[in-house]
């Protein structure tokens, strides 16, 4: 057998073993990306609520935002756990949550950045430009992590499913 043919067989065996190992190993990549999305959301949460300028932060919008943040973190944690077992529905939910994270950019950060209030008798911005940039970055990173988590989960689920189907055909 030539060296090239031997190398090609070796690469095929490596690919087979890599996919076969997925039957016994958890999908850590998707899970860890989902946890990272929670971390970026927590940084967003801390960054946005650490400033207390006037009464702008004491609205129903803040209450809804806090409840959403709590639900988001619980749902994404469930995504993290579900994606460990290559369940594709959790990957699709991760992508949906990523879309929601990006949609949030149009609501709260934009409104807070554009708003002014009278904190101590003078008109001040509710959110500084630097804080707005940090908040936007955290939301984008959180959404991106969820897109990647979902994408990795779908790719791995598909590969494992094909592998298992091929194993059933050879029996």
Coordinates of N, CA, C and O in Angstrom, one line a residue:
X1 N 0.8 -1.2 0.0 CA 0.0 0.0 0.0 C 0.9 1.2 0.0 O 1.9 1.3 0.7
X2 N 0.5 2.2 -0.8 CA 1.3 3.4 -0.9 C 1.2 4.3 0.3 O 0.2 4.1 1.1
X3 N 2.1 5.2 0.5 CA 2.1 6.0 1.7 C 0.8 6.9 1.6 O 0.2 7.2 2.7
X4 N 0.5 7.4 0.4 CA -0.7 8.3 0.3 C -2.0 7.6 0.7 O -2.9 8.1 1.3
X5 N -2.1 6.3 0.2 CA -3.3 5.5 0.5 C -3.4 5.2 2.0 O -4.5 5.3 2.6
X6 N -2.2 4.9 2.6 CA -2.2 4.7 4.0 C -2.6 5.9 4.8 O -3.4 5.8 5.8
X7 N -2.1 7.1 4.4 CA -2.5 8.3 5.0 C -4.0 8.6 4.9 O -4.6 9.1 5.8
X8 N -4.5 8.4 3.7 CA -6.0 8.6 3.5 C -6.8 7.7 4.4 O -7.8 8.1 4.9
X9 N -6.4 6.4 4.5 CA -7.1 5.5 5.4 C -7.0 6.0 6.8 O -8.0 5.9 7.6
X10 N -5.9 6.4 7.2 CA -5.7 6.9 8.6 C -6.5 8.1 8.9 O -7.1 8.2 9.9
X11 N -6.6 9.0 7.9 CA -7.5 10.2 8.1 C -9.0 9.8 8.2 O -9.7 10.4 9.0
X12 N -9.4 8.8 7.4 CA -10.8 8.4 7.4 C -11.0 7.7 8.7 O -12.1 7.9 9.3
X13 N -10.1 6.9 9.2 CA -10.3 6.3 10.5 C -10.4 7.3 11.6 O -11.2 7.2 12.6
X14 N -9.5 8.3 11.6 CA -9.6 9.4 12.6 C -10.9 10.1 12.6 O -11.5 10.4 13.6
X15 N -11.4 10.4 11.4 CA -12.7 11.1 11.3 C -13.8 10.2 11.9 O -14.7 10.6 12.6
X16 N -13.8 8.9 11.5 CA -14.8 7.9 12.1 C -14.7 7.9 13.6 O -15.7 7.9 14.3
X17 N -13.5 7.8 14.1 CA -13.4 7.7 15.6 C -13.8 9.0 16.2 O -14.5 8.9 17.3
X18 N -13.5 10.1 15.6 CA -14.0 11.4 16.2 C -15.5 11.5 16.3 O -16.0 11.9 17.3
X19 N -16.2 11.1 15.2 CA -17.7 11.1 15.2 C -18.2 10.0 16.2 O -19.1 10.2 16.9
X20 N -17.6 8.8 16.2 CA -18.0 7.8 17.1 C -17.9 8.1 18.5 O -18.7 7.7 19.4
X21 N -16.8 8.9 18.9 CA -16.6 9.3 20.3 C -17.8 10.2 20.8 O -18.0 10.3 22.0
X22 N -18.5 10.9 19.8 CA -19.6 11.7 20.2 C -20.7 11.0 20.9 O -21.5 11.5 21.6
X23 N -20.8 9.6 20.6 CA -21.8 8.8 21.3 C -21.5 8.8 22.8 O -22.5 8.6 23.6
X24 N -20.3 9.0 23.2 CA -19.9 8.8 24.6 C -19.5 10.1 25.3 O -19.4 10.1 26.5
X25 N -19.3 11.1 24.5 CA -18.9 12.4 25.1 C -20.0 13.4 25.0 O -20.8 13.4 24.1
X26 N -20.0 14.4 25.9 CA -21.0 15.4 25.9 C -20.6 16.5 24.9 O -19.4 16.6 24.6
X27 N -21.5 17.3 24.4 CA -21.3 18.4 23.5 C -20.8 19.6 24.3 O -21.6 20.5 24.6
X28 N -19.6 19.6 24.7 CA -19.1 20.7 25.6 C -19.0 22.0 24.9 O -19.2 23.0 25.5
X29 N -18.7 22.0 23.6 CA -18.6 23.2 22.8 C -19.9 24.1 22.9 O -19.9 25.2 23.2
X30 N -21.0 23.4 22.5 CA -22.3 24.2 22.5 C -22.6 24.6 23.9 O -23.1 25.7 24.1
X31 N -22.4 23.7 24.8 CA -22.8 24.0 26.2 C -22.0 25.2 26.8 O -22.5 26.1 27.4
X32 N -20.7 25.1 26.5 CA -19.8 26.2 27.0 C -20.1 27.6 26.4 O -20.0 28.6 27.0
X33 N -20.5 27.5 25.1 CA -20.8 28.8 24.4 C -22.1 29.4 25.0 O -22.3 30.6 25.1
X34 N -23.1 28.5 25.3 CA -24.3 29.0 26.0 C -24.0 29.6 27.3 O -24.5 30.7 27.7
X35 N -23.1 29.0 28.1 CA -22.7 29.5 29.4 C -22.0 30.9 29.2 O -22.2 31.8 30.0
X36 N -21.2 31.0 28.2 CA -20.5 32.2 27.9 C -21.5 33.3 27.5 O -21.4 34.5 27.9
X37 N -22.6 32.9 26.8 CA -23.7 33.9 26.5 C -24.3 34.4 27.8 O -24.7 35.6 27.9
X38 N -24.5 33.5 28.8 CA -25.0 33.9 30.1 C -24.1 34.9 30.8 O -24.5 35.9 31.3
X39 N -22.8 34.6 30.7 CA -21.8 35.5 31.3 C -21.9 36.9 30.7 O -21.9 37.9 31.4
X40 N -21.9 37.0 29.3 CA -22.0 38.3 28.7 C -23.3 39.0 29.0 O -23.4 40.2 29.2
X41 N -24.4 38.2 29.2 CA -25.7 38.8 29.6 C -25.6 39.4 31.0 O -26.1 40.4 31.3
X42 N -24.9 38.6 31.9 CA -24.7 39.1 33.2 C -23.9 40.4 33.3 O -24.2 41.3 34.0
X43 N -22.9 40.5 32.4 CA -22.1 41.7 32.3 C -22.9 42.9 31.8 O -22.8 44.0 32.3
X44 N -23.8 42.6 30.8 CA -24.8 43.6 30.4 C -25.7 44.0 31.5 O -25.9 45.2 31.7
X45 N -26.2 43.1 32.2 CA -27.1 43.3 33.3 C -26.4 44.2 34.4 O -27.0 45.2 34.8
X46 N -25.2 43.9 34.8 CA -24.5 44.7 35.8 C -24.2 46.1 35.2 O -24.4 47.1 35.9
X47 N -23.8 46.1 34.0 CA -23.4 47.4 33.4 C -24.6 48.4 33.3 O -24.5 49.5 33.6
X48 N -25.7 47.8 32.9 CA -26.8 48.7 32.7 C -27.5 49.2 34.0 O -28.0 50.3 34.1
X49 N -27.5 48.3 35.0 CA -28.2 48.6 36.2 C -27.3 49.2 37.3 O -27.8 49.6 38.3
X50 N -26.0 49.4 37.0 CA -25.1 50.0 38.0 C -25.3 51.5 38.1 O -24.9 52.1 39.1
X51 N -25.7 52.1 37.0 CA -25.9 53.5 37.1 C -27.3 53.8 37.5 O -28.3 53.2 37.2
X52 N -27.4 54.9 38.3 CA -28.7 55.3 38.8 C -28.8 56.8 38.6 O -28.5 57.6 39.5
X53 N -29.3 57.1 37.5 CA -29.4 58.6 37.1 C -30.9 59.0 37.2 O -31.7 58.6 36.3
X54 N -31.2 59.8 38.1 CA -32.6 60.3 38.2 C -33.6 59.2 38.4 O -33.3 58.2 39.0
X55 N -34.8 59.4 37.8 CA -35.9 58.5 38.0 C -36.1 57.6 36.7 O -37.0 56.9 36.7
X56 N -35.2 57.8 35.7 CA -35.4 57.1 34.5 C -35.4 55.6 34.7 O -36.1 54.9 34.0
X57 N -34.7 55.1 35.6 CA -34.6 53.6 35.8 C -35.7 53.1 36.6 O -35.8 51.9 36.8
X58 N -36.6 53.9 37.1 CA -37.7 53.4 37.9 C -39.0 53.4 37.1 O -40.0 54.1 37.4
X59 N -39.0 52.6 36.0 CA -40.1 52.5 35.1 C -40.5 51.0 34.9 O -39.8 50.1 35.3
X60 N -41.6 50.8 34.2 CA -42.1 49.4 33.9 C -41.1 48.8 33.0 O -40.9 47.5 33.0
X61 N -40.4 49.5 32.1 CA -39.5 49.0 31.2 C -38.3 48.3 32.0 O -37.9 47.2 31.6
X62 N -37.9 48.8 33.1 CA -36.9 48.2 33.9 C -37.4 46.9 34.5 O -36.7 45.9 34.5
X63 N -38.6 46.9 35.0 CA -39.2 45.7 35.6 C -39.2 44.6 34.5 O -38.9 43.5 34.8
X64 N -39.7 44.9 33.3 CA -39.8 43.9 32.3 C -38.4 43.5 31.9 O -38.1 42.3 31.7
X65 N -37.4 44.4 31.9 CA -36.1 44.0 31.5 C -35.4 43.1 32.5 O -34.7 42.1 32.2
X66 N -35.7 43.3 33.8 CA -35.2 42.5 34.9 C -35.8 41.1 34.8 O -35.1 40.1 34.8
X67 N -37.1 41.0 34.6 CA -37.7 39.7 34.4 C -37.2 39.0 33.2 O -36.9 37.8 33.3
X68 N -37.1 39.7 32.1 CA -36.5 39.1 30.9 C -35.1 38.5 31.1 O -34.8 37.4 30.7
X69 N -34.3 39.3 31.8 CA -32.9 38.9 32.1 C -32.9 37.6 32.9 O -32.1 36.7 32.6
X70 N -33.8 37.5 33.9 CA -33.8 36.3 34.7 C -34.3 35.1 33.9 O -33.7 34.0 33.9
X71 N -35.4 35.3 33.1 CA -35.9 34.2 32.2 C -34.8 33.8 31.2 O -34.6 32.6 30.9
X72 N -34.1 34.8 30.6 CA -33.1 34.6 29.6 C -32.0 33.6 30.2 O -31.6 32.6 29.6
X73 N -31.6 34.0 31.4 CA -30.5 33.2 32.0 C -31.0 31.7 32.3 O -30.2 30.8 32.1
X74 N -32.2 31.6 32.8 CA -32.7 30.2 33.0 C -32.9 29.4 31.7 O -32.5 28.3 31.7
X75 N -33.4 30.1 30.7 CA -33.6 29.4 29.4 C -32.3 29.0 28.8 O -32.1 27.9 28.3
X76 N -31.3 29.9 28.8 CA -30.0 29.6 28.2 C -29.3 28.5 29.0 O -28.6 27.7 28.5
X77 N -29.5 28.5 30.3 CA -28.9 27.4 31.1 C -29.5 26.1 30.7 O -28.8 25.1 30.6
X78 N -30.8 26.0 30.5 CA -31.5 24.8 30.0 C -30.9 24.4 28.6 O -30.7 23.3 28.3
X79 N -30.7 25.4 27.8 CA -30.1 25.2 26.5 C -28.7 24.6 26.6 O -28.4 23.6 25.9
X80 N -28.0 25.1 27.6 CA -26.6 24.5 27.8 C -26.7 23.1 28.2 O -25.9 22.2 27.7
X81 N -27.6 22.7 29.1 CA -27.8 21.4 29.5 C -28.3 20.5 28.4 O -27.9 19.3 28.3
X82 N -29.3 20.9 27.7 CA -29.9 20.1 26.6 C -28.9 19.9 25.5 O -28.9 18.8 24.8
X83 N -28.1 20.9 25.2 CA -27.2 20.8 24.0 C -26.1 19.8 24.3 O -25.5 19.3 23.4
X84 N -25.8 19.6 25.6 CA -24.8 18.6 25.9 C -25.1 17.2 25.4 O -24.2 16.4 25.1
X85 N -26.4 16.9 25.2 CA -26.8 15.6 24.7 C -27.2 15.6 23.3 O -27.9 14.7 22.8
X86 N -26.7 16.6 22.5 CA -26.9 16.7 21.1 C -28.3 16.7 20.7 O -28.7 16.2 19.6
X87 N -29.2 17.4 21.5 CA -30.6 17.5 21.1 C -30.7 18.8 20.3 O -30.5 19.9 20.8
X88 N -31.1 18.6 19.1 CA -31.1 19.7 18.1 C -32.1 20.8 18.4 O -31.9 21.9 18.1
X89 N -33.2 20.4 19.1 CA -34.2 21.5 19.4 C -33.6 22.6 20.3 O -34.0 23.7 20.2
X90 N -32.7 22.2 21.1 CA -32.0 23.2 22.0 C -31.2 24.1 21.2 O -31.0 25.3 21.5
X91 N -30.6 23.6 20.1 CA -29.8 24.4 19.2 C -30.6 25.5 18.5 O -30.2 26.6 18.4
X92 N -31.8 25.1 18.1 CA -32.7 26.0 17.4 C -33.2 27.1 18.4 O -33.3 28.3 18.1
X93 N -33.4 26.7 19.6 CA -33.8 27.6 20.7 C -32.7 28.6 21.0 O -32.9 29.8 21.2
X94 N -31.5 28.1 20.9 CA -30.3 29.0 21.2 C -30.2 30.0 20.1 O -30.0 31.2 20.4
X95 N -30.5 29.7 18.9 CA -30.5 30.6 17.8 C -31.6 31.7 18.0 O -31.3 32.9 17.8
X96 N -32.7 31.2 18.4 CA -33.8 32.1 18.6 C -33.5 33.1 19.8 O -33.7 34.3 19.7
X97 N -32.9 32.6 20.8 CA -32.4 33.5 21.9 C -31.4 34.5 21.5 O -31.3 35.6 21.9
X98 N -30.5 34.0 20.5 CA -29.5 35.0 20.0 C -30.2 36.1 19.2 O -29.8 37.3 19.3
X99 N -31.2 35.8 18.5 CA -32.0 36.8 17.7 C -32.6 37.8 18.7 O -32.6 39.0 18.6
X100 N -33.2 37.2 19.8 CA -33.8 38.1 20.8 C -32.7 39.0 21.5 O -33.0 40.2 21.8
X101 N -31.5 38.5 21.7 CA -30.5 39.3 22.3 C -30.2 40.5 21.4 O -30.0 41.6 21.8
X102 N -30.1 40.2 20.1 CA -29.8 41.3 19.2 C -30.9 42.3 19.0 O -30.8 43.5 18.9
X103 N -32.2 41.8 19.1 CA -33.3 42.6 19.1 C -33.4 43.6 20.3 O -33.9 44.7 20.2
X104 N -32.8 43.1 21.4 CA -32.8 44.0 22.6 C -32.0 45.3 22.3 O -32.2 46.3 23.0
X105 N -31.1 45.2 21.4 CA -30.3 46.4 21.1 C -31.2 47.6 20.7 O -30.9 48.8 20.9
X106 N -32.3 47.3 20.0 CA -33.2 48.3 19.5 C -34.1 48.9 20.6 O -34.7 50.0 20.4
X107 N -34.1 48.3 21.8 CA -35.0 48.8 22.8 C -34.3 49.5 23.9 O -34.1 50.7 23.9
X108 N -33.8 48.8 24.9 CA -33.4 49.4 26.1 C -32.1 50.2 26.0 O -32.1 51.4 26.4
X109 N -31.0 49.7 25.4 CA -29.8 50.5 25.4 C -30.0 51.8 24.5 O -29.5 52.8 24.9
X110 N -30.7 51.6 23.4 CA -30.9 52.8 22.5 C -31.7 53.8 23.3 O -31.4 55.0 23.2
X111 N -32.8 53.4 24.0 CA -33.6 54.3 24.7 C -32.9 55.0 25.8 O -33.0 56.2 26.0
X112 N -32.1 54.3 26.6 CA -31.3 54.8 27.7 C -30.3 55.8 27.2 O -30.0 56.8 27.8
X113 N -29.6 55.5 26.1 CA -28.6 56.4 25.5 C -29.2 57.7 25.0 O -28.6 58.7 25.2
X114 N -30.4 57.6 24.5 CA -31.0 58.8 23.9 C -31.7 59.7 25.0 O -32.0 60.8 24.8
X115 N -31.9 59.1 26.2 CA -32.7 59.8 27.2 C -31.8 60.7 28.0 O -30.6 60.5 28.2
X116 N -32.5 61.7 28.5 CA -31.9 62.6 29.5 C -32.8 62.7 30.7 O -34.0 62.5 30.6
X117 N -32.2 63.1 31.8 CA -33.1 63.3 33.0 C -32.5 64.4 33.8 O -31.3 64.8 33.6
X118 N -33.2 64.9 34.8 CA -32.7 65.9 35.7 C -32.4 65.2 37.0 O -33.3 64.9 37.8
X119 N -31.1 64.9 37.2 CA -30.7 64.2 38.4 C -30.5 65.1 39.6 O -31.1 64.9 40.6
X120 N -29.8 66.1 39.4 CA -29.5 67.0 40.5 C -29.8 68.5 40.1 O -29.0 69.4 40.4
X121 N -30.9 68.6 39.4 CA -31.2 70.0 39.0 C -30.7 70.3 37.6 O -31.0 71.3 37.0
X122 N -29.8 69.5 37.1 CA -29.2 69.7 35.8 C -29.5 68.6 34.9 O -29.8 67.4 35.3
X123 N -29.6 68.8 33.6 CA -30.0 67.8 32.6 C -28.7 67.0 32.3 O -27.7 67.5 32.0
X124 N -28.8 65.6 32.5 CA -27.7 64.7 32.3 C -28.2 63.5 31.4 O -29.4 63.2 31.5
X125 N -27.3 62.9 30.7 CA -27.6 61.7 29.9 C -27.8 60.6 30.9 O -27.1 60.4 31.9
X126 N -28.8 59.7 30.6 CA -29.0 58.5 31.4 C -27.8 57.6 31.2 O -27.4 56.9 32.2
X127 N -27.3 57.5 30.0 CA -26.3 56.5 29.7 C -25.2 57.2 29.0 O -25.4 57.9 27.9
X128 N -23.9 57.1 29.4 CA -22.8 57.7 28.7 C -22.5 56.9 27.4 O -22.9 55.8 27.3
X129 N -21.7 57.5 26.5 CA -21.4 56.9 25.3 C -20.5 55.6 25.6 O -20.8 54.6 25.0
X130 N -19.6 55.7 26.5 CA -18.8 54.6 26.8 C -19.6 53.4 27.4 O -19.4 52.2 27.0
X131 N -20.6 53.7 28.3 CA -21.4 52.7 28.8 C -22.3 52.1 27.7 O -22.5 50.9 27.7
X132 N -22.8 52.9 26.8 CA -23.6 52.4 25.7 C -22.8 51.5 24.9 O -23.3 50.4 24.5
X133 N -21.6 51.8 24.6 CA -20.7 50.9 23.8 C -20.5 49.6 24.5 O -20.6 48.5 23.8
X134 N -20.2 49.6 25.8 CA -20.0 48.4 26.5 C -21.3 47.5 26.5 O -21.2 46.3 26.3
X135 N -22.4 48.1 26.7 CA -23.7 47.4 26.8 C -24.0 46.8 25.4 O -24.4 45.6 25.3
X136 N -23.7 47.5 24.3 CA -24.0 47.0 23.0 C -23.0 45.8 22.7 O -23.4 44.8 22.2
X137 N -21.8 45.9 23.1 CA -20.8 44.9 22.9 C -21.2 43.6 23.7 O -21.2 42.5 23.1
X138 N -21.6 43.8 24.9 CA -22.0 42.6 25.7 C -23.3 41.9 25.1 O -23.3 40.7 25.0
X139 N -24.2 42.7 24.6 CA -25.4 42.0 24.0 C -25.0 41.3 22.7 O -25.5 40.2 22.4
X140 N -24.2 42.0 21.9 CA -23.7 41.4 20.6 C -23.0 40.1 20.9 O -23.2 39.1 20.2
X141 N -22.0 40.1 21.8 CA -21.3 38.9 22.2 C -22.2 37.8 22.7 O -22.0 36.6 22.4
X142 N -23.1 38.2 23.5 CA -24.1 37.2 24.0 C -24.9 36.5 22.9 O -25.0 35.3 22.8
X143 N -25.4 37.3 22.0 CA -26.1 36.8 20.8 C -25.2 36.0 19.9 O -25.6 34.9 19.5
X144 N -24.0 36.4 19.7 CA -23.0 35.7 18.9 C -22.7 34.3 19.5 O -22.7 33.3 18.8
X145 N -22.5 34.3 20.8 CA -22.3 33.0 21.5 C -23.5 32.0 21.3 O -23.3 30.8 21.1
X146 N -24.7 32.6 21.3 CA -25.8 31.7 21.2 C -26.0 31.2 19.7 O -26.3 30.1 19.5
X147 N -25.6 32.1 18.8 CA -25.6 31.6 17.4 C -24.6 30.5 17.1 O -24.9 29.5 16.5
X148 N -23.4 30.7 17.7 CA -22.4 29.7 17.6 C -22.8 28.4 18.3 O -22.5 27.3 17.8
X149 N -23.3 28.5 19.5 CA -23.8 27.4 20.2 C -24.8 26.6 19.4 O -24.7 25.4 19.3
X150 N -25.8 27.3 18.9 CA -26.8 26.6 18.0 C -26.2 26.0 16.8 O -26.5 24.9 16.4
X151 N -25.3 26.7 16.1 CA -24.7 26.2 14.9 C -23.9 25.0 15.2 O -24.0 24.0 14.5
X152 N -23.0 25.0 16.2 CA -22.2 23.9 16.6 C -23.1 22.7 16.9 O -22.8 21.6 16.5
X153 N -24.1 23.0 17.7 CA -25.1 21.9 18.1 C -25.7 21.2 16.9 O -25.9 20.0 16.8
X154 N -26.2 22.0 15.9 CA -26.8 21.5 14.7 C -25.9 20.6 13.9 O -26.2 19.5 13.5
X155 N -24.6 21.2 13.7 CA -23.6 20.4 13.0 C -23.3 19.1 13.6 O -23.3 18.0 13.0
X156 N -23.1 19.1 14.9 CA -22.7 17.9 15.7 C -23.9 16.9 15.7 O -23.7 15.7 15.6
X157 N -25.1 17.4 15.9 CA -26.2 16.6 15.9 C -26.4 15.8 14.6 O -26.6 14.6 14.5
X158 N -26.2 16.6 13.5 CA -26.4 16.0 12.2 C -25.3 15.0 11.9 O -25.6 13.9 11.4
X159 N -24.1 15.2 12.3 CA -23.0 14.3 12.1 C -23.2 13.0 12.9 O -23.1 11.9 12.4
X160 N -23.6 13.2 14.2 CA -23.9 12.0 15.0 C -25.1 11.2 14.5 O -25.1 10.0 14.5
X161 N -26.1 11.9 14.0 CA -27.3 11.2 13.5 C -26.9 10.4 12.3 O -27.3 9.2 12.2
X162 N -26.2 11.0 11.4 CA -25.7 10.2 10.2 C -24.9 9.0 10.6 O -25.0 7.9 10.0
X163 N -24.0 9.2 11.5 CA -23.1 8.1 12.0 C -23.9 7.0 12.6 O -23.7 5.8 12.3
X164 N -24.9 7.3 13.4 CA -25.8 6.3 14.0 C -26.6 5.6 13.0 O -26.8 4.3 13.0
X165 N -27.1 6.3 12.0 CA -27.9 5.7 10.9 C -27.0 4.7 10.1 O -27.4 3.6 9.7
X166 N -25.7 5.1 9.8 CA -24.8 4.3 9.1 C -24.5 3.0 9.9 O -24.3 1.9 9.3
X167 N -24.4 3.2 11.2 CA -24.1 2.0 12.0 C -25.3 1.0 12.0 O -25.1 -0.2 12.0
X168 N -26.5 1.5 12.0 CA -27.7 0.7 11.9 C -27.7 -0.1 10.6 O -28.2 -1.2 10.5
X169 N -27.3 0.6 9.5 CA -27.3 -0.1 8.2 C -26.3 -1.2 8.1 O -26.6 -2.1 7.3
X170 N -25.2 -1.1 8.8 CA -24.2 -2.1 8.7 C -24.5 -3.3 9.6 O -23.9 -4.4 9.4
X171 N -25.5 -3.3 10.4 CA -25.9 -4.4 11.3 C -26.7 -5.4 10.5 O -27.4 -5.3 9.6

